[in-house]
Amino acid sequence: MTGDLNMENQSIEKYLRQDRLPHIWCAGCGIGLAVYCFLTAIDRAGIDPDEIALVSGIGCTGRVAGYVRLDSFHTTHGRAIPFATGLKLGNQKLNVVVFSGDGDLAAIGGNHLIHAARRNIDMTVICVNNFNYGMTGGQVGPTTPLEARTTTSRYGCFEPPFNLPYLLSASGASYVARWT
């Protein structure tokens, strides 16, 4: 098993900008694992890296664009989806992937996310949901669970959170999955 894992690590190294490592993510954070799974999937599927455009927004997950050796774009807060939409409309053959967090996609960019699902645009959106605004101090966000305590909800969140898979499915997305 260890040998297989080492071989897989070597196969994704070609997709990483080694000069930008180590990354900024906290120990135990799931972003690195999400990036690993994404790059492993690209490698196993045999997708040409020149046929992929990765778009990210702001926040911890938004930093993914700087670590991958793909054509990548780091956009302003909440605007990853409209930017990615423009890329896809401009080049239908391009595999467009948005890699961002729940604060960026469901809060500031929530309207864009819902309408992209409604339009069923041919792109992949990977949302790393940490249930708060992590990079700026752990404030309550639109996916923060009820009663969860954050730096801005000391007595617990009193607003019901968005259930992103249900929201996007109801908005018309053709494929929605959740992974924990």
CSV table of N, CA and C in Angstrom, one decimal:
chain,number,residue,atom,x,y,z
A,1,MET,N,0.8,-1.2,0.0
A,1,MET,CA,0.0,0.0,0.0
A,1,MET,C,0.9,1.3,0.0
A,2,THR,N,1.9,1.3,0.8
A,2,THR,CA,2.8,2.4,0.8
A,2,THR,C,3.4,2.7,-0.5
A,3,GLY,N,3.8,1.6,-1.2
A,3,GLY,CA,4.4,1.8,-2.5
A,3,GLY,C,3.5,2.4,-3.5
A,4,ASP,N,2.2,2.0,-3.5
A,4,ASP,CA,1.2,2.5,-4.4
A,4,ASP,C,1.0,4.0,-4.1
A,5,LEU,N,0.9,4.4,-2.8
A,5,LEU,CA,0.7,5.7,-2.5
A,5,LEU,C,1.9,6.6,-2.9
A,6,ASN,N,3.1,6.1,-2.8
A,6,ASN,CA,4.3,6.9,-3.3
A,6,ASN,C,4.2,7.0,-4.8
A,7,MET,N,3.8,6.0,-5.5
A,7,MET,CA,3.7,6.1,-7.0
A,7,MET,C,2.7,7.1,-7.4
A,8,GLU,N,1.5,7.2,-6.6
A,8,GLU,CA,0.5,8.1,-7.0
A,8,GLU,C,1.0,9.6,-6.6
A,9,ASN,N,1.7,9.7,-5.5
A,9,ASN,CA,2.2,11.0,-5.2
A,9,ASN,C,3.2,11.5,-6.3
A,10,GLN,N,4.0,10.6,-6.9
A,10,GLN,CA,4.9,11.0,-8.0
A,10,GLN,C,4.1,11.4,-9.2
A,11,SER,N,3.0,10.7,-9.4
A,11,SER,CA,2.2,11.0,-10.7
A,11,SER,C,1.5,12.3,-10.6
A,12,ILE,N,1.2,12.9,-9.4
A,12,ILE,CA,0.6,14.2,-9.4
A,12,ILE,C,1.6,15.3,-9.2
A,13,GLU,N,2.9,15.0,-8.9
A,13,GLU,CA,3.9,16.0,-8.8
A,13,GLU,C,4.0,16.9,-10.1
A,14,LYS,N,3.8,16.3,-11.2
A,14,LYS,CA,3.9,17.0,-12.5
A,14,LYS,C,2.8,18.1,-12.6
A,15,TYR,N,1.8,18.0,-11.8
A,15,TYR,CA,0.7,19.0,-11.9
A,15,TYR,C,0.9,20.1,-10.8
A,16,LEU,N,1.9,20.0,-10.0
A,16,LEU,CA,2.1,20.9,-8.9
A,16,LEU,C,3.3,21.9,-9.2
A,17,ARG,N,3.1,23.1,-8.8
A,17,ARG,CA,4.2,24.1,-8.9
A,17,ARG,C,5.1,23.9,-7.6
A,18,GLN,N,6.1,23.1,-7.8
A,18,GLN,CA,7.0,22.8,-6.6
A,18,GLN,C,7.6,24.0,-6.0
A,19,ASP,N,7.9,25.0,-6.8
A,19,ASP,CA,8.5,26.2,-6.2
A,19,ASP,C,7.6,27.0,-5.3
A,20,ARG,N,6.3,26.7,-5.3
A,20,ARG,CA,5.3,27.4,-4.5
A,20,ARG,C,5.0,26.7,-3.2
A,21,LEU,N,5.6,25.5,-3.1
A,21,LEU,CA,5.3,24.7,-1.9
A,21,LEU,C,6.3,25.0,-0.8
A,22,PRO,N,6.0,24.9,0.5
A,22,PRO,CA,4.8,24.3,1.0
A,22,PRO,C,3.6,25.2,0.9
A,23,HIS,N,2.4,24.6,1.0
A,23,HIS,CA,1.2,25.4,0.9
A,23,HIS,C,0.9,26.2,2.2
A,24,ILE,N,-0.1,27.0,2.1
A,24,ILE,CA,-0.5,27.8,3.3
A,24,ILE,C,-1.5,27.2,4.2
A,25,TRP,N,-2.1,26.0,3.8
A,25,TRP,CA,-3.2,25.5,4.5
A,25,TRP,C,-2.9,24.9,5.9
A,26,CYS,N,-3.8,25.0,6.8
A,26,CYS,CA,-3.5,24.5,8.2
A,26,CYS,C,-3.4,23.0,8.2
A,27,ALA,N,-2.7,22.5,9.2
A,27,ALA,CA,-2.6,21.1,9.4
A,27,ALA,C,-4.0,20.5,9.7
A,28,GLY,N,-4.4,19.4,9.0
A,28,GLY,CA,-5.7,18.8,9.2
A,28,GLY,C,-6.8,19.4,8.3
A,29,CYS,N,-6.4,20.4,7.5
A,29,CYS,CA,-7.4,21.0,6.6
A,29,CYS,C,-7.6,20.1,5.4
A,30,GLY,N,-8.8,20.0,4.9
A,30,GLY,CA,-9.1,19.1,3.8
A,30,GLY,C,-8.8,19.6,2.4
A,31,ILE,N,-8.3,20.8,2.3
A,31,ILE,CA,-8.1,21.4,0.9
A,31,ILE,C,-7.0,20.6,0.2
A,32,GLY,N,-5.9,20.3,0.9
A,32,GLY,CA,-4.9,19.5,0.3
A,32,GLY,C,-5.3,18.2,-0.2
A,33,LEU,N,-6.2,17.5,0.5
A,33,LEU,CA,-6.7,16.2,0.1
A,33,LEU,C,-7.6,16.4,-1.1
A,34,ALA,N,-8.4,17.5,-1.1
A,34,ALA,CA,-9.3,17.7,-2.3
A,34,ALA,C,-8.4,18.0,-3.5
A,35,VAL,N,-7.4,18.7,-3.4
A,35,VAL,CA,-6.5,19.0,-4.5
A,35,VAL,C,-5.8,17.7,-5.0
A,36,TYR,N,-5.4,16.9,-4.0
A,36,TYR,CA,-4.8,15.6,-4.4
A,36,TYR,C,-5.8,14.7,-5.2
A,37,CYS,N,-7.0,14.6,-4.7
A,37,CYS,CA,-8.0,13.8,-5.4
A,37,CYS,C,-8.3,14.4,-6.8
A,38,PHE,N,-8.4,15.7,-6.9
A,38,PHE,CA,-8.6,16.3,-8.2
A,38,PHE,C,-7.5,16.0,-9.2
A,39,LEU,N,-6.3,16.2,-8.7
A,39,LEU,CA,-5.1,15.9,-9.6
A,39,LEU,C,-5.0,14.5,-10.0
A,40,THR,N,-5.3,13.6,-9.0
A,40,THR,CA,-5.2,12.2,-9.3
A,40,THR,C,-6.3,11.8,-10.3
A,41,ALA,N,-7.5,12.4,-10.2
A,41,ALA,CA,-8.5,12.1,-11.2
A,41,ALA,C,-8.1,12.5,-12.6
A,42,ILE,N,-7.5,13.7,-12.7
A,42,ILE,CA,-7.0,14.2,-14.0
A,42,ILE,C,-6.0,13.2,-14.6
A,43,ASP,N,-5.1,12.8,-13.7
A,43,ASP,CA,-4.0,11.9,-14.2
A,43,ASP,C,-4.6,10.5,-14.6
A,44,ARG,N,-5.5,10.0,-13.8
A,44,ARG,CA,-6.1,8.7,-14.1
A,44,ARG,C,-7.0,8.7,-15.4
A,45,ALA,N,-7.7,9.8,-15.5
A,45,ALA,CA,-8.5,10.0,-16.7
A,45,ALA,C,-7.8,10.3,-18.0
A,46,GLY,N,-6.5,10.6,-17.8
A,46,GLY,CA,-5.6,10.9,-19.0
A,46,GLY,C,-6.0,12.2,-19.7
A,47,ILE,N,-6.5,13.2,-18.9
A,47,ILE,CA,-6.9,14.5,-19.5
A,47,ILE,C,-5.7,15.3,-19.7
A,48,ASP,N,-5.6,15.9,-20.9
A,48,ASP,CA,-4.4,16.7,-21.2
A,48,ASP,C,-4.5,18.0,-20.4
A,49,PRO,N,-3.5,18.3,-19.6
A,49,PRO,CA,-3.5,19.5,-18.8
A,49,PRO,C,-3.7,20.8,-19.6
A,50,ASP,N,-3.3,20.8,-20.9
A,50,ASP,CA,-3.6,22.0,-21.7
A,50,ASP,C,-5.0,22.1,-22.1
A,51,GLU,N,-5.9,21.2,-21.7
A,51,GLU,CA,-7.3,21.3,-22.0
A,51,GLU,C,-8.1,21.6,-20.8
A,52,ILE,N,-7.4,22.0,-19.7
A,52,ILE,CA,-8.1,22.3,-18.5
A,52,ILE,C,-7.8,23.8,-18.1
A,53,ALA,N,-8.8,24.5,-17.7
A,53,ALA,CA,-8.7,25.8,-17.1
A,53,ALA,C,-9.3,25.7,-15.7
A,54,LEU,N,-8.4,26.1,-14.7
A,54,LEU,CA,-8.9,26.1,-13.3
A,54,LEU,C,-9.1,27.5,-12.9
A,55,VAL,N,-10.3,27.8,-12.3
A,55,VAL,CA,-10.6,29.1,-11.8
A,55,VAL,C,-10.9,29.0,-10.3
A,56,SER,N,-10.4,30.0,-9.6
A,56,SER,CA,-10.6,30.0,-8.2
A,56,SER,C,-11.0,31.4,-7.7
A,57,GLY,N,-11.6,31.5,-6.6
A,57,GLY,CA,-11.9,32.8,-6.0
A,57,GLY,C,-11.0,33.2,-4.9
A,58,ILE,N,-11.6,33.8,-3.8
A,58,ILE,CA,-10.9,34.3,-2.7
A,58,ILE,C,-11.1,33.3,-1.5
A,59,GLY,N,-10.2,33.4,-0.6
A,59,GLY,CA,-10.2,32.6,0.6
A,59,GLY,C,-9.2,31.4,0.5
A,60,CYS,N,-9.2,30.6,1.5
A,60,CYS,CA,-8.2,29.5,1.6
A,60,CYS,C,-8.2,28.6,0.3
A,61,THR,N,-9.4,28.2,-0.1
A,61,THR,CA,-9.5,27.3,-1.3
A,61,THR,C,-9.1,28.1,-2.5
A,62,GLY,N,-9.3,29.4,-2.5
A,62,GLY,CA,-9.0,30.2,-3.7
A,62,GLY,C,-7.5,30.1,-4.0
A,63,ARG,N,-6.7,29.8,-3.1
A,63,ARG,CA,-5.2,29.7,-3.3
A,63,ARG,C,-4.8,28.5,-4.1
A,64,VAL,N,-5.7,27.6,-4.4
A,64,VAL,CA,-5.4,26.4,-5.2
A,64,VAL,C,-4.8,26.8,-6.5
A,65,ALA,N,-5.4,27.8,-7.1
A,65,ALA,CA,-4.9,28.2,-8.5
A,65,ALA,C,-3.4,28.5,-8.5
A,66,GLY,N,-2.8,28.9,-7.4
A,66,GLY,CA,-1.4,29.2,-7.4
A,66,GLY,C,-0.5,28.0,-7.2
A,67,TYR,N,-1.1,26.9,-6.8
A,67,TYR,CA,-0.3,25.7,-6.6
A,67,TYR,C,-0.3,24.7,-7.7
A,68,VAL,N,-1.2,24.8,-8.6
A,68,VAL,CA,-1.3,23.8,-9.7
A,68,VAL,C,-0.7,24.3,-11.0
A,69,ARG,N,-0.1,23.3,-11.7
A,69,ARG,CA,0.6,23.7,-13.0
A,69,ARG,C,-0.5,23.4,-14.1
A,70,LEU,N,-1.5,24.2,-14.1
A,70,LEU,CA,-2.5,24.2,-15.1
A,70,LEU,C,-2.8,25.7,-15.5
A,71,ASP,N,-3.5,26.0,-16.6
A,71,ASP,CA,-3.9,27.3,-16.8
A,71,ASP,C,-4.9,27.7,-15.7
A,72,SER,N,-4.5,28.6,-14.9
A,72,SER,CA,-5.4,28.9,-13.7
A,72,SER,C,-5.5,30.4,-13.6
A,73,PHE,N,-6.7,30.7,-13.0
A,73,PHE,CA,-7.1,32.1,-12.9
A,73,PHE,C,-7.6,32.3,-11.4
A,74,HIS,N,-7.0,33.3,-10.7
A,74,HIS,CA,-7.5,33.6,-9.4
A,74,HIS,C,-8.3,34.9,-9.5
A,75,THR,N,-9.6,34.8,-9.3
A,75,THR,CA,-10.5,35.9,-9.6
A,75,THR,C,-10.8,36.7,-8.3
A,76,THR,N,-11.6,37.7,-8.4
A,76,THR,CA,-12.0,38.5,-7.3
A,76,THR,C,-13.2,37.7,-6.5
A,77,HIS,N,-13.5,38.2,-5.3
A,77,HIS,CA,-14.4,37.6,-4.4
A,77,HIS,C,-15.8,37.4,-5.0
A,78,GLY,N,-16.2,36.1,-5.1
A,78,GLY,CA,-17.5,35.8,-5.6
A,78,GLY,C,-17.7,35.8,-7.1
A,79,ARG,N,-16.6,36.0,-7.8
A,79,ARG,CA,-16.7,36.1,-9.3
A,79,ARG,C,-16.1,34.9,-10.1
A,80,ALA,N,-15.7,33.8,-9.4
A,80,ALA,CA,-15.2,32.7,-10.1
A,80,ALA,C,-16.1,32.1,-11.1
A,81,ILE,N,-17.4,32.0,-10.7
A,81,ILE,CA,-18.4,31.4,-11.6
A,81,ILE,C,-18.6,32.2,-12.9
A,82,PRO,N,-18.8,33.5,-12.8
A,82,PRO,CA,-19.0,34.2,-14.1
A,82,PRO,C,-17.7,34.2,-15.0
A,83,PHE,N,-16.6,34.3,-14.3
A,83,PHE,CA,-15.3,34.2,-15.1
A,83,PHE,C,-15.2,32.8,-15.8
A,84,ALA,N,-15.5,31.8,-15.1
A,84,ALA,CA,-15.5,30.4,-15.6
A,84,ALA,C,-16.5,30.2,-16.8
A,85,THR,N,-17.7,30.9,-16.6
A,85,THR,CA,-18.7,30.8,-17.6
A,85,THR,C,-18.2,31.4,-18.9
A,86,GLY,N,-17.5,32.6,-18.8
A,86,GLY,CA,-16.9,33.2,-20.0
A,86,GLY,C,-15.9,32.4,-20.6
A,87,LEU,N,-15.1,31.7,-19.9
A,87,LEU,CA,-14.1,30.8,-20.5
A,87,LEU,C,-14.8,29.7,-21.2
A,88,LYS,N,-15.8,29.1,-20.6
A,88,LYS,CA,-16.5,28.0,-21.3
A,88,LYS,C,-17.2,28.4,-22.6
A,89,LEU,N,-17.9,29.6,-22.5
A,89,LEU,CA,-18.6,30.1,-23.7
A,89,LEU,C,-17.6,30.4,-24.8
A,90,GLY,N,-16.4,30.9,-24.4
A,90,GLY,CA,-15.4,31.3,-25.4
A,90,GLY,C,-14.7,30.1,-26.0
A,91,ASN,N,-14.6,28.9,-25.3
A,91,ASN,CA,-14.0,27.7,-25.8
A,91,ASN,C,-14.7,26.5,-25.3
A,92,GLN,N,-15.6,26.0,-26.1
A,92,GLN,CA,-16.5,24.9,-25.7
A,92,GLN,C,-15.7,23.6,-25.4
A,93,LYS,N,-14.5,23.5,-26.0
A,93,LYS,CA,-13.7,22.3,-25.8
A,93,LYS,C,-12.9,22.2,-24.5
A,94,LEU,N,-12.8,23.4,-23.8
A,94,LEU,CA,-12.1,23.5,-22.6
A,94,LEU,C,-12.8,22.8,-21.4
A,95,ASN,N,-12.1,22.1,-20.6
A,95,ASN,CA,-12.6,21.5,-19.4
A,95,ASN,C,-12.4,22.6,-18.3
A,96,VAL,N,-13.5,23.3,-17.9
A,96,VAL,CA,-13.4,24.4,-17.0
A,96,VAL,C,-13.8,23.9,-15.6
A,97,VAL,N,-12.9,24.1,-14.6
A,97,VAL,CA,-13.1,23.7,-13.3
A,97,VAL,C,-13.0,24.9,-12.3
A,98,VAL,N,-14.0,25.1,-11.5
A,98,VAL,CA,-14.0,26.1,-10.5
A,98,VAL,C,-13.6,25.4,-9.2
A,99,PHE,N,-12.6,25.9,-8.5
A,99,PHE,CA,-12.2,25.3,-7.2
A,99,PHE,C,-12.2,26.5,-6.2
A,100,SER,N,-13.2,26.5,-5.3
A,100,SER,CA,-13.3,27.6,-4.3
A,100,SER,C,-14.1,27.1,-3.1
A,101,GLY,N,-14.2,28.0,-2.2
A,101,GLY,CA,-14.8,27.7,-0.9
A,101,GLY,C,-16.3,28.1,-0.8
A,102,ASP,N,-16.9,27.7,0.3
A,102,ASP,CA,-18.3,28.0,0.5
A,102,ASP,C,-18.6,29.5,0.7
A,103,GLY,N,-17.7,30.2,1.4
A,103,GLY,CA,-17.8,31.7,1.6
A,103,GLY,C,-17.8,32.4,0.2
A,104,ASP,N,-16.9,32.0,-0.6
A,104,ASP,CA,-16.8,32.6,-1.9
A,104,ASP,C,-17.9,32.2,-2.9
A,105,LEU,N,-18.3,31.0,-2.9
A,105,LEU,CA,-19.3,30.5,-3.8
A,105,LEU,C,-20.7,30.7,-3.4
A,106,ALA,N,-21.0,30.4,-2.1
A,106,ALA,CA,-22.4,30.4,-1.6
A,106,ALA,C,-22.8,31.8,-1.0
A,107,ALA,N,-21.8,32.6,-0.7
A,107,ALA,CA,-22.2,33.9,-0.1
A,107,ALA,C,-22.1,35.0,-1.1
A,108,ILE,N,-20.9,35.5,-1.3
A,108,ILE,CA,-20.6,36.6,-2.2
A,108,ILE,C,-21.0,36.2,-3.6
A,109,GLY,N,-20.7,35.0,-4.0
A,109,GLY,CA,-21.0,34.5,-5.4
A,109,GLY,C,-22.2,33.7,-5.5
A,110,GLY,N,-23.1,33.7,-4.4
A,110,GLY,CA,-24.2,32.8,-4.4
A,110,GLY,C,-25.2,32.9,-5.6
A,111,ASN,N,-25.4,34.1,-6.0
A,111,ASN,CA,-26.3,34.4,-7.1
A,111,ASN,C,-25.7,33.8,-8.4
A,112,HIS,N,-24.4,33.9,-8.6
A,112,HIS,CA,-23.8,33.4,-9.8
A,112,HIS,C,-23.8,31.8,-9.8
A,113,LEU,N,-23.6,31.3,-8.6
A,113,LEU,CA,-23.7,29.8,-8.4
A,113,LEU,C,-25.0,29.2,-8.8
A,114,ILE,N,-26.1,29.8,-8.2
A,114,ILE,CA,-27.4,29.4,-8.5
A,114,ILE,C,-27.8,29.5,-10.0
A,115,HIS,N,-27.4,30.6,-10.6
A,115,HIS,CA,-27.8,30.8,-12.0
A,115,HIS,C,-26.9,29.9,-12.9
A,116,ALA,N,-25.7,29.6,-12.5
A,116,ALA,CA,-24.9,28.7,-13.3
A,116,ALA,C,-25.5,27.3,-13.3
A,117,ALA,N,-26.0,26.9,-12.1
A,117,ALA,CA,-26.7,25.6,-12.0
A,117,ALA,C,-28.0,25.6,-12.9
A,118,ARG,N,-28.7,26.7,-12.8
A,118,ARG,CA,-30.0,26.9,-13.6
A,118,ARG,C,-29.7,26.8,-15.1
A,119,ARG,N,-28.6,27.4,-15.5
A,119,ARG,CA,-28.2,27.4,-16.9
A,119,ARG,C,-27.6,26.0,-17.3
A,120,ASN,N,-27.2,25.3,-16.3
A,120,ASN,CA,-26.6,23.9,-16.6
A,120,ASN,C,-25.3,24.1,-17.5
A,121,ILE,N,-24.5,25.0,-17.1
A,121,ILE,CA,-23.3,25.2,-17.9
A,121,ILE,C,-22.3,24.1,-17.7
A,122,ASP,N,-21.7,23.6,-18.8
A,122,ASP,CA,-20.8,22.5,-18.8
A,122,ASP,C,-19.5,22.9,-18.1
A,123,MET,N,-19.5,22.9,-16.8
A,123,MET,CA,-18.2,23.1,-16.0
A,123,MET,C,-18.4,22.3,-14.7
A,124,THR,N,-17.2,22.1,-14.1
A,124,THR,CA,-17.2,21.4,-12.8
A,124,THR,C,-16.9,22.4,-11.7
A,125,VAL,N,-17.7,22.4,-10.7
A,125,VAL,CA,-17.5,23.3,-9.5
A,125,VAL,C,-17.2,22.4,-8.3
A,126,ILE,N,-16.0,22.6,-7.8
A,126,ILE,CA,-15.6,21.9,-6.5
A,126,ILE,C,-15.6,23.0,-5.4
A,127,CYS,N,-16.5,22.7,-4.5
A,127,CYS,CA,-16.7,23.7,-3.4
A,127,CYS,C,-16.2,23.0,-2.1
A,128,VAL,N,-15.1,23.5,-1.5
A,128,VAL,CA,-14.6,23.0,-0.3
A,128,VAL,C,-15.3,23.8,0.8
A,129,ASN,N,-16.2,23.1,1.5
A,129,ASN,CA,-17.1,23.7,2.5
A,129,ASN,C,-16.5,23.6,3.9
A,130,ASN,N,-16.0,24.7,4.5
A,130,ASN,CA,-15.5,24.6,5.9
A,130,ASN,C,-16.4,25.3,6.8
A,131,PHE,N,-17.6,25.6,6.4
A,131,PHE,CA,-18.7,26.1,7.2
A,131,PHE,C,-18.5,27.4,7.8
A,132,ASN,N,-17.5,28.2,7.3
A,132,ASN,CA,-17.3,29.5,7.8
A,132,ASN,C,-16.4,30.3,6.9
A,133,TYR,N,-16.1,31.5,7.2
A,133,TYR,CA,-15.1,32.3,6.5
A,133,TYR,C,-13.8,32.0,7.2
A,134,GLY,N,-13.1,31.0,6.7
A,134,GLY,CA,-11.9,30.5,7.4
A,134,GLY,C,-10.7,31.4,7.4
A,135,MET,N,-10.4,32.0,6.2
A,135,MET,CA,-9.1,32.8,6.1
A,135,MET,C,-9.2,34.1,6.9
A,136,THR,N,-10.4,34.6,7.1
A,136,THR,CA,-10.5,35.9,7.8
A,136,THR,C,-10.8,35.8,9.2
A,137,GLY,N,-10.8,34.6,9.8
A,137,GLY,CA,-11.0,34.5,11.2
A,137,GLY,C,-12.1,33.6,11.7
A,138,GLY,N,-12.7,32.9,10.8
A,138,GLY,CA,-13.7,31.9,11.2
A,138,GLY,C,-15.1,32.6,11.5
A,139,GLN,N,-15.5,33.6,10.8
A,139,GLN,CA,-16.8,34.2,11.0
A,139,GLN,C,-17.9,33.3,10.4
A,140,VAL,N,-19.1,33.5,10.9
A,140,VAL,CA,-20.3,32.7,10.5
A,140,VAL,C,-20.5,33.0,9.0
A,141,GLY,N,-21.0,32.0,8.3
A,141,GLY,CA,-21.2,32.1,6.9
A,141,GLY,C,-22.5,31.4,6.5
A,142,PRO,N,-22.9,31.4,5.2
A,142,PRO,CA,-24.2,30.8,4.8
A,142,PRO,C,-24.3,29.3,5.0
A,143,THR,N,-23.2,28.6,5.2
A,143,THR,CA,-23.3,27.1,5.4
A,143,THR,C,-22.9,26.7,6.9
A,144,THR,N,-22.8,27.7,7.7
A,144,THR,CA,-22.5,27.4,9.2
A,144,THR,C,-23.7,26.7,9.8
A,145,PRO,N,-23.4,25.5,10.4
A,145,PRO,CA,-24.6,24.8,11.0
A,145,PRO,C,-25.2,25.6,12.1
A,146,LEU,N,-26.5,25.3,12.3
A,146,LEU,CA,-27.2,25.9,13.4
A,146,LEU,C,-26.5,25.6,14.7
A,147,GLU,N,-26.5,26.6,15.6
A,147,GLU,CA,-25.9,26.5,16.9
A,147,GLU,C,-24.3,26.4,16.9
A,148,ALA,N,-23.7,26.3,15.8
A,148,ALA,CA,-22.2,26.3,15.7
A,148,ALA,C,-21.7,27.6,16.2
A,149,ARG,N,-20.6,27.6,16.9
A,149,ARG,CA,-20.0,28.8,17.4
A,149,ARG,C,-18.9,29.3,16.5
A,150,THR,N,-18.9,30.5,16.2
A,150,THR,CA,-17.8,31.1,15.4
A,150,THR,C,-17.4,32.4,16.1
A,151,THR,N,-16.4,33.0,15.5
A,151,THR,CA,-15.9,34.3,16.1
A,151,THR,C,-17.0,35.4,16.1
A,152,THR,N,-18.0,35.3,15.2
A,152,THR,CA,-19.1,36.3,15.1
A,152,THR,C,-20.4,35.7,15.6
A,153,SER,N,-20.4,34.5,16.1
A,153,SER,CA,-21.6,33.9,16.7
A,153,SER,C,-21.3,33.2,18.0
A,154,ARG,N,-20.9,34.0,19.0
A,154,ARG,CA,-20.3,33.4,20.2
A,154,ARG,C,-21.3,32.5,20.9
A,155,TYR,N,-22.6,32.7,20.7
A,155,TYR,CA,-23.7,31.9,21.4
A,155,TYR,C,-24.3,30.9,20.4
A,156,GLY,N,-23.7,30.8,19.3
A,156,GLY,CA,-24.2,29.8,18.3
A,156,GLY,C,-24.9,30.5,17.1
A,157,CYS,N,-24.8,29.9,16.0
A,157,CYS,CA,-25.4,30.4,14.8
A,157,CYS,C,-26.9,30.2,14.9
A,158,PHE,N,-27.7,31.2,14.6
A,158,PHE,CA,-29.2,31.1,14.8
A,158,PHE,C,-29.9,31.0,13.4
A,159,GLU,N,-29.1,31.1,12.3
A,159,GLU,CA,-29.7,31.1,11.0
A,159,GLU,C,-29.6,29.7,10.4
A,160,PRO,N,-30.6,29.2,9.7
A,160,PRO,CA,-30.4,27.9,9.1
A,160,PRO,C,-29.5,28.0,7.9
A,161,PRO,N,-28.6,27.0,7.8
A,161,PRO,CA,-27.6,27.0,6.7
A,161,PRO,C,-28.2,26.6,5.4
A,162,PHE,N,-27.5,27.0,4.3
A,162,PHE,CA,-27.8,26.5,3.0
A,162,PHE,C,-27.3,25.0,2.9
A,163,ASN,N,-28.1,24.2,2.3
A,163,ASN,CA,-27.7,22.8,2.0
A,163,ASN,C,-27.3,22.9,0.5
A,164,LEU,N,-26.0,23.1,0.2
A,164,LEU,CA,-25.6,23.3,-1.1
A,164,LEU,C,-26.0,22.3,-2.1
A,165,PRO,N,-25.8,21.0,-1.8
A,165,PRO,CA,-26.2,20.0,-2.8
A,165,PRO,C,-27.7,20.1,-3.2
A,166,TYR,N,-28.6,20.3,-2.2
A,166,TYR,CA,-30.0,20.4,-2.4
A,166,TYR,C,-30.3,21.7,-3.2
A,167,LEU,N,-29.7,22.8,-2.8
A,167,LEU,CA,-29.9,24.1,-3.5
A,167,LEU,C,-29.5,24.0,-5.0
A,168,LEU,N,-28.4,23.4,-5.2
A,168,LEU,CA,-27.9,23.3,-6.6
A,168,LEU,C,-28.7,22.3,-7.5
A,169,SER,N,-29.1,21.2,-6.8
A,169,SER,CA,-30.0,20.3,-7.5
A,169,SER,C,-31.3,20.9,-7.9
A,170,ALA,N,-31.9,21.6,-6.9
A,170,ALA,CA,-33.2,22.3,-7.1
A,170,ALA,C,-33.1,23.4,-8.2
A,171,SER,N,-31.9,23.9,-8.3
A,171,SER,CA,-31.6,25.0,-9.3
A,171,SER,C,-31.4,24.5,-10.7
A,172,GLY,N,-31.2,23.2,-10.9
A,172,GLY,CA,-31.1,22.6,-12.2
A,172,GLY,C,-29.8,22.0,-12.6
A,173,ALA,N,-28.9,21.9,-11.7
A,173,ALA,CA,-27.6,21.3,-12.0
A,173,ALA,C,-27.8,19.8,-12.4
A,174,SER,N,-27.1,19.4,-13.4
A,174,SER,CA,-27.4,18.0,-13.9
A,174,SER,C,-26.7,17.0,-13.0
A,175,TYR,N,-25.6,17.3,-12.3
A,175,TYR,CA,-24.9,16.4,-11.5
A,175,TYR,C,-24.4,17.1,-10.2
A,176,VAL,N,-24.8,16.6,-9.1
A,176,VAL,CA,-24.4,17.2,-7.8
A,176,VAL,C,-23.9,16.0,-6.9
A,177,ALA,N,-22.8,16.2,-6.2
A,177,ALA,CA,-22.3,15.1,-5.3
A,177,ALA,C,-21.8,15.8,-4.1
A,178,ARG,N,-21.8,15.0,-3.0
A,178,ARG,CA,-21.2,15.5,-1.7
A,178,ARG,C,-20.2,14.5,-1.3
A,179,TRP,N,-19.1,14.9,-0.7
A,179,TRP,CA,-18.1,14.0,-0.2
A,179,TRP,C,-17.6,14.6,1.1
A,180,THR,N,-17.4,13.7,2.1
A,180,THR,CA,-16.9,14.1,3.3
A,180,THR,C,-15.7,13.2,3.7
